[in-house]
Amino acid sequence: MSYKDKIDLTRLPRHIAVIMDGNGRWAKARGKNRIFGHTNGVRAVRETAEACAELGVEYLTVYAFSTENWSRPEREVNALMSLLVKTIDKEIDTLLKNDIRLGMIGDMSALPKSVADKLRHAIETTAHCKRMQLTLALSYSGKAELERAIKLIAKDVLNGSLIPEDITQELIEQYLYTYGMPDPELLIRTSGEQRLSNFLLWQMAYAEFYFTDVMWPDFDREELYKAVYDFQHRERRFGKTSEQLAVS
Ligand code: FPP
């Protein structure tokens, strides 16, 4: 029996975030270079996105390239960037067919022009799609996102459009890349590592963490269903007690 049949479709996480880890180790175990791992990771992105959309998950955010990843060997960075361009080109029809909107969080200005242009085009072309939003975190880091938000808020205080008393959690959220998106309720990280790695630091305040030893290129629909099933068996207390949850 597939985990899919055990999932309660009325209690899905609205937003799933994924740290796709293990491409390099997966490739090494097969005597191949790291880029082979990333290339095989694309299938897992496609399968996870389709499975989420079919279930009814509204937002899927995948950590595709962190600001820290810029310090990887130049050859790997270039290969990842050209893989992105190729993948966006190739998958745009699949996105449209599945009614999936593409989004991006991170520093677009740090990306090579070819990647930024393709992304902008794909984001515009799929902007009308309603079923799910697939967001790529690219040149992204949680601390950099908060630094950017704080600078923007400081500028607005200086130019008089805000006063310090206006700065609430709701206002801060308006200055984040994720403005308008619900916070992730489930974070999945593959490859056995159990870290947040600077991903969505603010937004992950109440996320449930799910770690699996599966390497990202081996992640598939069934693994996604397993993670959602696991999520549905967590008690999410948001600071309350179990007894309080039972009466509400
Ligand atoms: C982490 O594995 C993976 C990445 C830094 C890149 C993820 C990119 C893809 C899956 C391909 C393209 C993505 C999209 C959205 C089209 P790692 O290299 O850190 O693996 P390791 O920890 O085993 O070395």
Tab-separated table of C-alpha atoms and ligand atoms in Angstrom:
chain	number	residue	atom	x	y	z
A	1	MET	CA	0.000	0.000	0.000
A	2	SER	CA	1.333	3.423	-0.943
A	3	TYR	CA	1.668	6.110	1.708
A	4	LYS	CA	-0.471	8.199	-0.649
A	5	ASP	CA	-3.540	6.193	0.366
A	6	LYS	CA	-2.874	6.914	4.030
A	7	ILE	CA	-2.663	10.705	3.591
A	8	ASP	CA	-5.576	12.787	4.905
A	9	LEU	CA	-6.141	15.226	2.041
A	10	THR	CA	-8.025	17.623	4.334
A	11	ARG	CA	-4.928	18.165	6.516
A	12	LEU	CA	-2.161	18.795	4.002
A	13	PRO	CA	0.668	21.213	4.737
A	14	ARG	CA	-0.075	24.305	2.639
A	15	HIS	CA	3.635	24.952	2.133
A	16	ILE	CA	6.474	22.414	1.951
A	17	ALA	CA	10.117	23.519	1.879
A	18	VAL	CA	12.894	21.189	0.742
A	19	ILE	CA	16.655	21.186	1.259
A	20	MET	CA	17.769	19.002	-1.640
A	21	ASP	CA	20.956	17.476	-0.308
A	22	GLY	CA	23.214	14.588	-1.291
A	23	ASN	CA	23.666	15.043	-5.047
A	24	GLY	CA	27.456	15.028	-4.752
A	25	ARG	CA	27.614	11.919	-2.535
A	26	TRP	CA	25.093	10.109	-4.749
A	27	ALA	CA	27.307	10.743	-7.785
A	28	LYS	CA	30.527	9.848	-5.977
A	29	ALA	CA	29.042	6.499	-4.901
A	30	ARG	CA	28.567	5.788	-8.616
A	31	GLY	CA	32.093	6.857	-9.553
A	32	LYS	CA	30.801	9.989	-11.312
A	33	ASN	CA	31.437	13.699	-10.854
A	34	ARG	CA	29.210	15.934	-8.708
A	35	ILE	CA	27.542	17.474	-11.747
A	36	PHE	CA	26.127	14.060	-12.652
A	37	GLY	CA	24.402	14.137	-9.251
A	38	HIS	CA	22.859	17.562	-9.872
A	39	THR	CA	21.664	16.497	-13.329
A	40	ASN	CA	19.933	13.500	-11.770
A	41	GLY	CA	18.499	15.740	-9.060
A	42	VAL	CA	16.334	17.502	-11.651
A	43	ARG	CA	14.101	14.417	-12.028
A	44	ALA	CA	13.495	14.456	-8.278
A	45	VAL	CA	12.474	18.137	-8.428
A	46	ARG	CA	10.001	17.387	-11.229
A	47	GLU	CA	8.543	14.361	-9.466
A	48	THR	CA	8.238	16.151	-6.121
A	49	ALA	CA	6.568	19.171	-7.745
A	50	GLU	CA	4.067	16.994	-9.617
A	51	ALA	CA	3.293	14.909	-6.524
A	52	CYS	CA	2.746	18.031	-4.390
A	53	ALA	CA	0.502	19.631	-7.023
A	54	GLU	CA	-1.539	16.436	-7.414
A	55	LEU	CA	-2.052	16.139	-3.647
A	56	GLY	CA	-3.156	19.761	-3.321
A	57	VAL	CA	-0.129	21.346	-1.640
A	58	GLU	CA	-0.249	25.063	-2.499
A	59	TYR	CA	3.416	26.052	-2.174
A	60	LEU	CA	6.639	24.104	-2.684
A	61	THR	CA	9.945	25.897	-2.112
A	62	VAL	CA	13.215	24.188	-3.015
A	63	TYR	CA	16.691	25.319	-1.959
A	64	ALA	CA	18.497	25.126	-5.289
A	65	PHE	CA	21.518	27.382	-4.653
A	66	SER	CA	22.559	29.163	-1.464
A	67	THR	CA	24.673	32.309	-1.271
A	68	GLU	CA	27.317	30.036	0.308
A	69	ASN	CA	27.257	27.796	-2.807
A	70	TRP	CA	29.017	30.581	-4.774
A	71	SER	CA	32.242	29.449	-3.075
A	72	ARG	CA	32.087	25.973	-4.663
A	73	PRO	CA	34.601	25.247	-7.461
A	74	GLU	CA	33.923	27.501	-10.459
A	75	ARG	CA	33.309	24.509	-12.699
A	76	GLU	CA	30.506	23.216	-10.448
A	77	VAL	CA	28.922	26.677	-10.111
A	78	ASN	CA	28.944	27.144	-13.904
A	79	ALA	CA	27.511	23.664	-14.433
A	80	LEU	CA	24.723	24.311	-11.918
A	81	MET	CA	23.889	27.631	-13.605
A	82	SER	CA	23.701	26.082	-17.069
A	83	LEU	CA	21.652	23.197	-15.673
A	84	LEU	CA	19.203	25.756	-14.327
A	85	VAL	CA	18.901	27.541	-17.676
A	86	LYS	CA	18.403	24.228	-19.496
A	87	THR	CA	15.901	22.954	-16.936
A	88	ILE	CA	13.798	26.125	-16.912
A	89	ASP	CA	13.685	26.044	-20.723
A	90	LYS	CA	12.749	22.391	-20.815
A	91	GLU	CA	10.217	22.386	-17.986
A	92	ILE	CA	8.204	25.497	-18.783
A	93	ASP	CA	5.624	23.451	-20.736
A	94	THR	CA	5.347	20.931	-17.865
A	95	LEU	CA	4.717	23.828	-15.481
A	96	LEU	CA	1.991	25.248	-17.731
A	97	LYS	CA	0.449	21.807	-18.273
A	98	ASN	CA	0.323	21.203	-14.503
A	99	ASP	CA	-0.930	24.773	-13.830
A	100	ILE	CA	2.140	25.488	-11.668
A	101	ARG	CA	3.396	29.037	-11.174
A	102	LEU	CA	7.142	29.551	-10.883
A	103	GLY	CA	8.543	31.861	-8.228
A	104	MET	CA	12.017	32.841	-7.068
A	105	ILE	CA	13.455	33.987	-3.754
A	106	GLY	CA	17.012	35.225	-3.387
A	107	ASP	CA	19.336	37.756	-4.941
A	108	MET	CA	18.371	37.810	-8.617
A	109	SER	CA	21.076	40.424	-9.295
A	110	ALA	CA	23.822	37.948	-8.323
A	111	LEU	CA	22.744	35.434	-10.974
A	112	PRO	CA	24.327	35.329	-14.441
A	113	LYS	CA	22.192	37.307	-16.903
A	114	SER	CA	21.269	34.173	-18.846
A	115	VAL	CA	19.776	32.588	-15.709
A	116	ALA	CA	18.037	35.780	-14.547
A	117	ASP	CA	16.505	36.363	-18.004
A	118	LYS	CA	15.183	32.791	-18.276
A	119	LEU	CA	13.794	32.948	-14.776
A	120	ARG	CA	12.011	36.259	-15.338
A	121	HIS	CA	10.531	34.908	-18.554
A	122	ALA	CA	9.340	31.668	-16.893
A	123	ILE	CA	7.907	33.582	-13.914
A	124	GLU	CA	5.939	35.904	-16.252
A	125	THR	CA	4.774	33.064	-18.510
A	126	THR	CA	3.413	30.994	-15.600
A	127	ALA	CA	2.119	33.918	-13.496
A	128	HIS	CA	-1.537	33.033	-14.240
A	129	CYS	CA	-1.178	29.400	-13.057
A	130	LYS	CA	-3.285	28.620	-9.993
A	131	ARG	CA	-2.713	25.071	-8.784
A	132	MET	CA	0.587	25.469	-6.952
A	133	GLN	CA	3.555	27.812	-6.665
A	134	LEU	CA	6.988	26.247	-7.131
A	135	THR	CA	9.567	28.632	-5.709
A	136	LEU	CA	13.276	28.266	-6.406
A	137	ALA	CA	15.565	29.619	-3.698
A	138	LEU	CA	18.545	30.829	-5.717
A	139	SER	CA	21.477	32.786	-4.403
A	140	TYR	CA	19.420	32.704	-1.225
A	141	SER	CA	20.316	32.757	2.438
A	142	GLY	CA	18.042	33.424	5.394
A	143	LYS	CA	20.467	35.816	7.090
A	144	ALA	CA	20.955	37.798	3.854
A	145	GLU	CA	17.169	37.998	3.443
A	146	LEU	CA	16.824	39.428	6.971
A	147	GLU	CA	19.714	41.856	6.389
A	148	ARG	CA	18.012	43.076	3.218
A	149	ALA	CA	14.667	43.478	5.004
A	150	ILE	CA	16.239	45.417	7.881
A	151	LYS	CA	18.043	47.755	5.454
A	152	LEU	CA	14.813	48.398	3.519
A	153	ILE	CA	12.911	49.107	6.743
A	154	ALA	CA	15.682	51.441	7.958
A	155	LYS	CA	15.500	53.349	4.649
A	156	ASP	CA	11.735	53.720	5.019
A	157	VAL	CA	12.168	55.026	8.556
A	158	LEU	CA	14.774	57.502	7.313
A	159	ASN	CA	12.596	58.724	4.455
A	160	GLY	CA	9.674	59.186	6.838
A	161	SER	CA	7.300	56.595	5.400
A	162	LEU	CA	7.579	54.511	8.611
A	163	ILE	CA	8.066	55.257	12.302
A	164	PRO	CA	9.817	52.680	14.573
A	165	GLU	CA	6.472	51.881	16.268
A	166	ASP	CA	5.176	50.617	12.893
A	167	ILE	CA	7.727	47.784	12.965
A	168	THR	CA	5.725	44.684	13.841
A	169	GLN	CA	6.153	41.049	12.806
A	170	GLU	CA	3.500	41.563	10.118
A	171	LEU	CA	5.398	44.563	8.748
A	172	ILE	CA	8.728	42.722	8.727
A	173	GLU	CA	7.080	39.955	6.688
A	174	GLN	CA	6.182	42.502	4.019
A	175	TYR	CA	9.895	43.125	3.480
A	176	LEU	CA	10.826	39.452	3.046
A	177	TYR	CA	11.107	37.678	-0.329
A	178	THR	CA	8.279	35.393	0.788
A	179	TYR	CA	5.706	38.148	1.322
A	180	GLY	CA	2.248	36.769	0.536
A	181	MET	CA	3.236	33.131	1.028
A	182	PRO	CA	2.175	31.118	4.083
A	183	ASP	CA	5.096	29.923	6.247
A	184	PRO	CA	6.321	26.395	5.462
A	185	GLU	CA	4.671	23.859	7.728
A	186	LEU	CA	6.944	21.004	6.704
A	187	LEU	CA	10.681	21.087	5.960
A	188	ILE	CA	12.182	18.048	4.262
A	189	ARG	CA	15.954	17.558	4.168
A	190	THR	CA	17.482	14.613	2.358
A	191	SER	CA	20.849	12.832	2.726
A	192	GLY	CA	20.886	12.362	6.492
A	193	GLU	CA	22.128	15.870	7.355
A	194	GLN	CA	20.116	17.540	10.109
A	195	ARG	CA	20.695	21.279	9.716
A	196	LEU	CA	18.775	24.322	8.525
A	197	SER	CA	21.751	25.680	6.520
A	198	ASN	CA	20.511	29.266	6.520
A	199	PHE	CA	17.217	28.402	4.813
A	200	LEU	CA	14.064	30.472	5.528
A	201	LEU	CA	15.179	31.292	9.078
A	202	TRP	CA	12.268	33.599	9.898
A	203	GLN	CA	9.612	31.588	8.067
A	204	MET	CA	10.563	28.230	9.585
A	205	ALA	CA	9.673	29.270	13.174
A	206	TYR	CA	6.963	26.598	13.509
A	207	ALA	CA	7.856	24.172	10.715
A	208	GLU	CA	7.992	20.457	11.401
A	209	PHE	CA	11.370	19.041	10.340
A	210	TYR	CA	11.557	15.754	8.458
A	211	PHE	CA	14.975	14.228	7.816
A	212	THR	CA	15.572	11.236	5.585
A	213	ASP	CA	18.748	9.362	4.646
A	214	VAL	CA	17.607	9.167	1.012
A	215	MET	CA	19.930	11.129	-1.304
A	216	TRP	CA	18.160	13.810	-3.321
A	217	PRO	CA	18.499	12.093	-6.753
A	218	ASP	CA	16.689	9.054	-5.253
A	219	PHE	CA	13.871	11.110	-3.743
A	220	ASP	CA	10.566	10.300	-5.421
A	221	ARG	CA	6.792	10.498	-5.045
A	222	GLU	CA	6.643	7.759	-2.448
A	223	GLU	CA	9.278	9.516	-0.316
A	224	LEU	CA	7.233	12.705	-0.525
A	225	TYR	CA	4.056	10.879	0.505
A	226	LYS	CA	5.963	9.295	3.407
A	227	ALA	CA	7.091	12.742	4.608
A	228	VAL	CA	3.547	14.161	4.399
A	229	TYR	CA	2.162	11.116	6.228
A	230	ASP	CA	4.782	11.569	8.959
A	231	PHE	CA	3.875	15.281	9.210
A	232	GLN	CA	0.230	14.387	9.747
A	233	HIS	CA	1.176	12.368	12.806
A	234	ARG	CA	3.006	15.179	14.564
A	235	GLU	CA	1.330	17.099	17.348
A	236	ARG	CA	1.684	20.760	16.412
A	237	ARG	CA	1.287	22.674	19.659
A	238	PHE	CA	2.468	26.205	18.753
A	239	GLY	CA	3.531	26.750	22.370
A	240	LYS	CA	0.320	25.343	23.884
A	241	THR	CA	-0.053	22.127	25.892
A	242	SER	CA	-1.510	18.872	24.529
A	243	GLU	CA	-4.472	19.299	26.890
A	244	GLN	CA	-5.227	22.771	25.541
A	245	LEU	CA	-5.164	21.406	21.987
A	246	ALA	CA	-7.596	18.638	22.947
A	247	VAL	CA	-10.283	21.126	24.070
A	248	SER	CA	-9.901	23.648	21.235
B	1	FPP	C1	22.969	19.742	-2.742
B	1	FPP	O1	23.725	18.574	-2.950
B	1	FPP	C2	22.377	20.229	-3.999
B	1	FPP	C3	22.603	21.443	-4.564
B	1	FPP	C4	23.482	22.469	-3.983
B	1	FPP	C5	21.997	21.827	-5.843
B	1	FPP	C6	20.589	21.387	-6.079
B	1	FPP	C7	20.323	21.449	-7.525
B	1	FPP	C8	19.561	20.576	-8.208
B	1	FPP	C9	18.805	19.468	-7.601
B	1	FPP	C10	19.462	20.665	-9.686
B	1	FPP	C11	18.736	21.808	-10.283
B	1	FPP	C12	17.579	22.307	-9.546
B	1	FPP	C13	16.455	22.818	-10.098
B	1	FPP	C14	15.473	23.515	-9.220
B	1	FPP	C15	16.130	22.721	-11.514
B	1	FPP	P1	25.270	18.636	-2.638
B	1	FPP	O2	25.971	19.000	-3.903
B	1	FPP	O3	25.520	19.530	-1.492
B	1	FPP	O4	25.554	17.130	-2.261
B	1	FPP	P2	26.621	16.602	-1.207
B	1	FPP	O5	26.218	17.138	0.120
B	1	FPP	O6	26.451	15.109	-1.295
B	1	FPP	O7	27.966	17.058	-1.655
